[in-house]
Amino acid sequence: MRYFVAVAEELHFGRAAQRLGIAQPPLSRAIGQLERRLGATLLARGNRVVTLTEAGAVLLREARAALAAVEAAERRTRRAALAPAGQAGVVLATKAGASGELLAKLLDAYAAEPDAVTVDLLLCGVGEQGPMLRDGRADVALLHLPFDTTAGLDTEELRTEGQVAILPAGHPLTDRPRLRTADVTGLPDLPMPRWPGPDGTYPAGPGPEARDHTQLLQLIALGRACWIAPESCRSQLREGLAAVPVDDAPTVTTVIAWPPHSRSRGVAGLVRTAVRVCS
Amino acid sequence: MRYFVAVAEELHFGRAAQRLGIAQPPLSRAIGQLERRLGATLLARGNRVVTLTEAGAVLLREARAALAAVEAAERRTRRAALAPAGQAGVVLATKAGASGELLAKLLDAYAAEPDAVTVDLLLCGVGEQGPMLRDGRADVALLHLPFDTTAGLDTEELRTEGQVAILPAGHPLTDRPRLRTADVTGLPDLPMPRWPGPDGTYPAGPGPEARDHTQLLQLIALGRACWIAPESCRSQLREGLAAVPVDDAPTVTTVIAWPPHSRSRGVAGLVRTAVRVCS
DNA sequence: GGCGGCGATACCGCACGGGTATCGGCCCAG
DNA sequence: CTGGGCCGATACCCGTGCGGTATCGCCGCC
């Protein structure tokens, strides 16, 4: 299956073999055997070009999930093994720079619990928490709807908040008590910065490139950009920045999420504490 | 991993090997290798008794999920392969005897859709739909909260209804306009029937044994039992039965559920139709 | 028409999975 | 206290299968 996923992603037997660290002929054979075993043509070998068939597309999705599941099994078992005894820690994944005080409150409150286990933090980029949970690199995560997807995860809602526009202090818009999205997105002098996608490249368009929150805030303070963010980030604003509520921006819901079948004692305690802290 | 799950379930190498159709020594070795690869002791070989370690318990849960995922991958790919072209059907799992008219309405409405694909029905027992979805025997299912668990599934709510007590016609309680749970569960002359568990055995206790809804209704009509069921089952009541609303019984929510990563065109259409039909 | 890219096929060797035989520890019966 | 039986581990052997190299067949392109 790993082999098939590699070929399906590369759409090229030679490159896929290289990526897998094996030679091309065994790979061809392996795919052939898989196709015979499943009774399905997975790849259409056109002239000099390989395409996914419908069955192949189905298998690609399913195989990715399956591979993530076995990776998760290995990782979680390894972690459970090296824990002392009855004290397997949990790994909490969260976006770097988001939910700062909520996270702090949660960790403090949880550490005070009588049966608390150690909590390791795993800071990751936007939208990476889902995969982290699915392949076992993390056990529980803080997500932010509607930006993250909770498909396939169990969740508890923690907090709902509006969004604010982050502007350079002194900008004309900061005099207004509230704004609308259109007021902010259409500013020629303050474009929204561009973020690198999952592949590390920046989308085309106007606006400066920013790689993390620090850079972003710096750009705003310099009067080169603006941004819309959950209102809880107000507590982290440095000098030179102002925040104005944006009425029609989607509300952001912070949820705590975990993979459905792995509700260990540590995860359960953390979830319970999170719900209690936020209610 | 299959090997490990077998041993973990049997807690006995010999029996596990027999179940797997291999000899015991290779099995011992395989488990040993797995333990070395993961760097974890999975099974505590006590004197004449094998126990799961904590790490083993973790792996058991994770491995079950992983195995279900690869089974699902194989099954779904096979099904996708033998479909004509762009017309992969979907398998809809539902409890036998539940949601009858809703199901009929849904299938009718969906069949009338322009891009409908064939829908195969898979009737299964209580609580089996989740596993069916997870290991690929089904693509979409109708579940009933709070009886079924939706952990790890994407869902859309379809309908919420109260519950009614099903009593033999003419029973004194049928004169009351509404009941409370305690009124029904404590009746010495009309005990609740016992259902076989997932393993096929009946729990101990009073009450007759019933294997399906037909038997159940028959028992009630004969004045030997009573039952509490969603009110939509009223339409299926045969003569000799009466239904009285039970106020404090938990409301039953019918949801349509599907595995999160496999939202194919067919599943999406079915879900859309279901939501439309029920709103 | 020759060349080059790419997947399939042919063939070989080794490593790993599975089998049988046997050991070692433990409980229990006598 | 000792022998037998149960059960998992170990030792050793064998065949299958996976991975490697060499080569073919096909097609597009210069």
Coordinates of N, CA, C and O in Angstrom, one line a residue, chain A residues 140-221:
Chain A
V140 N -4.2 14.6 21.3 CA -5.3 15.6 21.5 C -4.8 16.9 21.0 O -3.7 17.2 21.0
A141 N -5.8 17.7 20.5 CA -5.4 19.0 19.9 C -6.4 20.0 20.1 O -7.6 19.8 20.4
L142 N -6.0 21.3 20.0 CA -6.9 22.4 20.0 C -7.1 22.9 18.6 O -6.1 23.2 17.9
L143 N -8.3 22.9 18.1 CA -8.6 23.3 16.7 C -9.4 24.6 16.8 O -10.1 24.9 17.7
H144 N -9.4 25.2 15.6 CA -10.2 26.4 15.5 C -11.1 26.3 14.3 O -10.6 26.4 13.2
L145 N -12.4 26.2 14.6 CA -13.3 26.2 13.5 C -13.6 27.7 13.1 O -13.5 28.5 13.9
P146 N -13.9 28.0 11.8 CA -14.1 27.0 10.7 C -12.8 26.8 10.0 O -12.8 26.2 8.9
F147 N -11.6 27.1 10.5 CA -10.4 27.0 9.7 C -9.9 25.5 9.7 O -9.5 25.1 8.6
D148 N -10.0 24.8 10.8 CA -9.6 23.5 10.8 C -10.8 22.6 10.5 O -11.9 22.9 10.7
T149 N -10.5 21.3 10.2 CA -11.5 20.4 9.9 C -11.5 19.3 11.0 O -10.5 18.9 11.4
T150 N -12.7 19.0 11.5 CA -12.8 18.0 12.6 C -13.3 16.7 12.1 O -13.6 15.8 12.9
A151 N -13.2 16.5 10.8 CA -13.7 15.2 10.2 C -13.0 14.0 10.8 O -11.8 14.0 10.9
G152 N -13.8 13.1 11.4 CA -13.2 11.9 11.9 C -12.6 12.1 13.3 O -12.0 11.2 13.8
L153 N -12.9 13.2 13.9 CA -12.4 13.4 15.3 C -13.6 13.6 16.2 O -14.6 14.1 15.9
D154 N -13.3 13.2 17.5 CA -14.3 13.5 18.5 C -13.9 14.9 19.1 O -12.7 15.2 19.2
T155 N -14.9 15.7 19.4 CA -14.6 17.1 19.8 C -15.5 17.5 21.0 O -16.6 17.0 21.2
E156 N -15.0 18.5 21.7 CA -15.8 19.2 22.7 C -15.6 20.7 22.4 O -14.4 21.1 22.3
E157 N -16.7 21.4 22.4 CA -16.6 22.8 22.1 C -16.0 23.6 23.4 O -16.5 23.3 24.5
L158 N -15.1 24.5 23.2 CA -14.6 25.2 24.3 C -15.0 26.6 24.4 O -15.4 27.1 25.5
R159 N -14.9 27.3 23.3 CA -15.1 28.7 23.4 C -15.5 29.2 22.0 O -15.0 28.7 21.0
T160 N -16.3 30.2 22.0 CA -16.7 30.8 20.7 C -16.4 32.3 20.8 O -16.7 32.9 21.8
E161 N -15.8 32.9 19.8 CA -15.4 34.3 19.9 C -15.6 34.9 18.5 O -15.5 34.3 17.5
G162 N -15.7 36.3 18.5 CA -15.8 37.0 17.3 C -14.3 37.3 16.8 O -13.4 36.8 17.4
Q163 N -14.3 38.0 15.7 CA -12.9 38.3 15.2 C -12.7 39.8 15.1 O -13.7 40.6 15.1
V164 N -11.5 40.2 15.2 CA -11.2 41.6 15.1 C -10.2 41.8 14.0 O -9.5 40.9 13.6
A165 N -10.2 43.0 13.5 CA -9.2 43.4 12.5 C -8.0 43.9 13.2 O -8.1 44.8 14.2
I166 N -6.8 43.5 12.9 CA -5.6 44.0 13.5 C -5.0 45.0 12.5 O -4.7 44.7 11.3
L167 N -4.9 46.3 13.0 CA -4.5 47.4 12.1 C -3.3 48.1 12.8 O -3.1 48.0 14.0
P168 N -2.6 48.8 12.0 CA -1.5 49.7 12.6 C -2.2 50.7 13.5 O -3.2 51.3 13.1
A169 N -1.6 51.0 14.7 CA -2.2 52.0 15.5 C -2.2 53.4 14.7 O -1.3 53.7 14.0
G170 N -3.3 54.1 14.9 CA -3.4 55.4 14.2 C -4.0 55.3 12.8 O -4.3 56.3 12.2
H171 N -4.2 54.1 12.3 CA -4.9 54.0 11.0 C -6.3 54.6 11.1 O -6.9 54.4 12.1
P172 N -6.7 55.2 10.0 CA -8.1 55.9 10.1 C -9.2 54.9 10.5 O -10.0 55.3 11.3
L173 N -9.1 53.6 10.1 CA -10.2 52.7 10.5 C -10.2 52.4 12.0 O -11.2 52.0 12.5
T174 N -9.1 52.7 12.7 CA -9.1 52.4 14.1 C -10.0 53.3 14.9 O -10.3 53.1 16.1
D175 N -10.5 54.4 14.3 CA -11.4 55.3 14.9 C -12.9 54.7 14.9 O -13.7 55.1 15.8
R176 N -13.1 53.8 14.0 CA -14.5 53.3 13.9 C -14.7 52.3 15.1 O -13.7 51.5 15.4
P177 N -15.9 52.2 15.6 CA -16.1 51.2 16.7 C -16.2 49.8 16.2 O -15.8 48.9 16.9
R178 N -16.6 49.6 15.0 CA -16.7 48.3 14.4 C -16.6 48.3 12.9 O -16.9 49.4 12.3
L179 N -16.2 47.2 12.3 CA -16.0 47.2 10.9 C -16.7 46.1 10.3 O -17.3 45.2 10.9
R180 N -16.7 46.1 8.9 CA -17.2 44.9 8.2 C -16.0 44.3 7.4 O -15.0 45.0 7.2
T181 N -16.1 43.1 7.0 CA -15.0 42.4 6.3 C -14.5 43.2 5.1 O -13.3 43.4 4.9
A182 N -15.5 43.7 4.4 CA -15.2 44.4 3.2 C -14.3 45.7 3.5 O -13.5 46.1 2.6
D183 N -14.5 46.3 4.6 CA -13.8 47.5 5.0 C -12.3 47.1 5.1 O -11.4 48.0 4.8
V184 N -12.0 45.9 5.4 CA -10.6 45.6 5.7 C -9.9 44.9 4.5 O -8.8 45.2 4.2
T185 N -10.7 44.1 3.8 CA -10.0 43.3 2.7 C -9.7 44.1 1.5 O -8.8 43.8 0.7
G186 N -10.4 45.2 1.4 CA -10.2 46.0 0.1 C -9.2 47.1 0.2 O -9.1 47.9 -0.7
L187 N -8.5 47.2 1.3 CA -7.6 48.3 1.4 C -6.4 48.2 0.5 O -5.6 47.3 0.7
P188 N -6.2 49.1 -0.4 CA -5.0 49.0 -1.3 C -3.7 49.3 -0.5 O -2.7 48.7 -0.8
D189 N -3.8 50.1 0.5 CA -2.5 50.4 1.3 C -2.2 49.3 2.3 O -1.1 49.2 2.8
L190 N -3.2 48.5 2.7 CA -2.9 47.5 3.7 C -3.5 46.1 3.2 O -4.5 45.7 3.6
P191 N -2.8 45.5 2.3 CA -3.2 44.2 1.8 C -3.1 43.1 2.8 O -2.3 43.3 3.8
M192 N -3.8 42.1 2.7 CA -3.6 40.9 3.6 C -2.3 40.2 3.2 O -2.1 40.0 2.0
P193 N -1.6 39.8 4.1 CA -0.3 39.1 3.8 C -0.6 37.8 3.2 O -1.7 37.2 3.4
R194 N 0.4 37.2 2.5 CA 0.2 35.9 2.0 C 1.0 34.9 2.8 O 2.1 35.1 3.3
W195 N 0.3 33.7 3.1 CA 0.9 32.7 3.9 C 1.4 31.6 3.0 O 0.8 31.3 1.9
P196 N 2.4 30.9 3.4 CA 2.9 29.7 2.6 C 1.9 28.6 2.8 O 1.3 28.4 3.9
G197 N 1.6 27.9 1.7 CA 0.7 26.8 1.8 C 1.4 25.6 2.4 O 2.5 25.7 2.8
P198 N 0.7 24.4 2.4 CA 1.3 23.2 3.0 C 2.6 22.8 2.3 O 3.4 22.2 2.9
D199 N 2.7 23.2 1.0 CA 3.9 22.8 0.3 C 5.0 23.8 0.4 O 6.1 23.7 -0.2
G200 N 4.8 24.9 1.2 CA 5.9 25.8 1.5 C 6.0 27.0 0.4 O 6.8 27.8 0.6
T201 N 5.1 27.0 -0.6 CA 5.1 28.0 -1.6 C 4.1 29.1 -1.2 O 3.0 28.8 -0.6
Y202 N 4.3 30.3 -1.7 CA 3.4 31.4 -1.4 C 2.4 31.5 -2.6 O 2.8 31.4 -3.8
P203 N 1.2 31.7 -2.3 CA 0.2 32.0 -3.4 C 0.6 33.3 -4.1 O 1.2 34.2 -3.5
A204 N 0.2 33.5 -5.3 CA 0.5 34.7 -6.0 C -0.5 35.8 -5.6 O -1.5 35.5 -5.0
G205 N -0.2 37.0 -5.8 CA -1.1 38.1 -5.4 C -0.3 39.2 -4.7 O 0.9 39.2 -4.6
P206 N -1.1 40.3 -4.4 CA -0.4 41.4 -3.7 C -0.2 41.0 -2.2 O -0.5 39.9 -1.8
G207 N 0.4 41.9 -1.5 CA 0.6 41.6 -0.1 C 1.9 41.0 0.2 O 2.5 40.3 -0.6
P208 N 2.5 41.4 1.3 CA 3.8 40.9 1.7 C 3.7 39.4 2.1 O 2.6 38.9 2.4
E209 N 4.9 38.7 2.1 CA 4.9 37.3 2.5 C 5.2 37.3 4.0 O 6.1 38.0 4.5
A210 N 4.5 36.5 4.8 CA 4.7 36.3 6.2 C 4.8 34.9 6.5 O 4.1 34.0 6.0
R211 N 5.7 34.5 7.4 CA 5.9 33.1 7.7 C 5.4 32.7 9.0 O 5.1 31.6 9.3
D212 N 5.2 33.6 10.0 CA 4.7 33.3 11.3 C 4.0 34.5 11.8 O 4.0 35.6 11.2
H213 N 3.4 34.4 13.0 CA 2.7 35.5 13.6 C 3.5 36.7 14.0 O 3.1 37.8 13.8
T214 N 4.8 36.4 14.4 CA 5.6 37.5 14.7 C 5.9 38.4 13.5 O 5.7 39.6 13.6
Q215 N 6.2 37.8 12.4 CA 6.4 38.5 11.2 C 5.2 39.3 10.8 O 5.2 40.5 10.4
L216 N 4.0 38.6 11.0 CA 2.8 39.2 10.6 C 2.5 40.5 11.4 O 2.2 41.6 10.9
L217 N 2.7 40.4 12.7 CA 2.4 41.5 13.6 C 3.4 42.7 13.3 O 3.1 43.9 13.3
Q218 N 4.6 42.3 13.0 CA 5.6 43.3 12.6 C 5.2 44.0 11.4 O 5.2 45.3 11.3
L219 N 4.8 43.3 10.4 CA 4.3 43.9 9.1 C 3.2 44.9 9.4 O 3.1 45.9 8.8
I220 N 2.3 44.5 10.2 CA 1.1 45.3 10.5 C 1.6 46.6 11.2 O 1.2 47.7 10.9
A221 N 2.5 46.4 12.2 CA 2.9 47.6 13.0 C 3.7 48.5 12.0 O 3.7 49.7 12.3

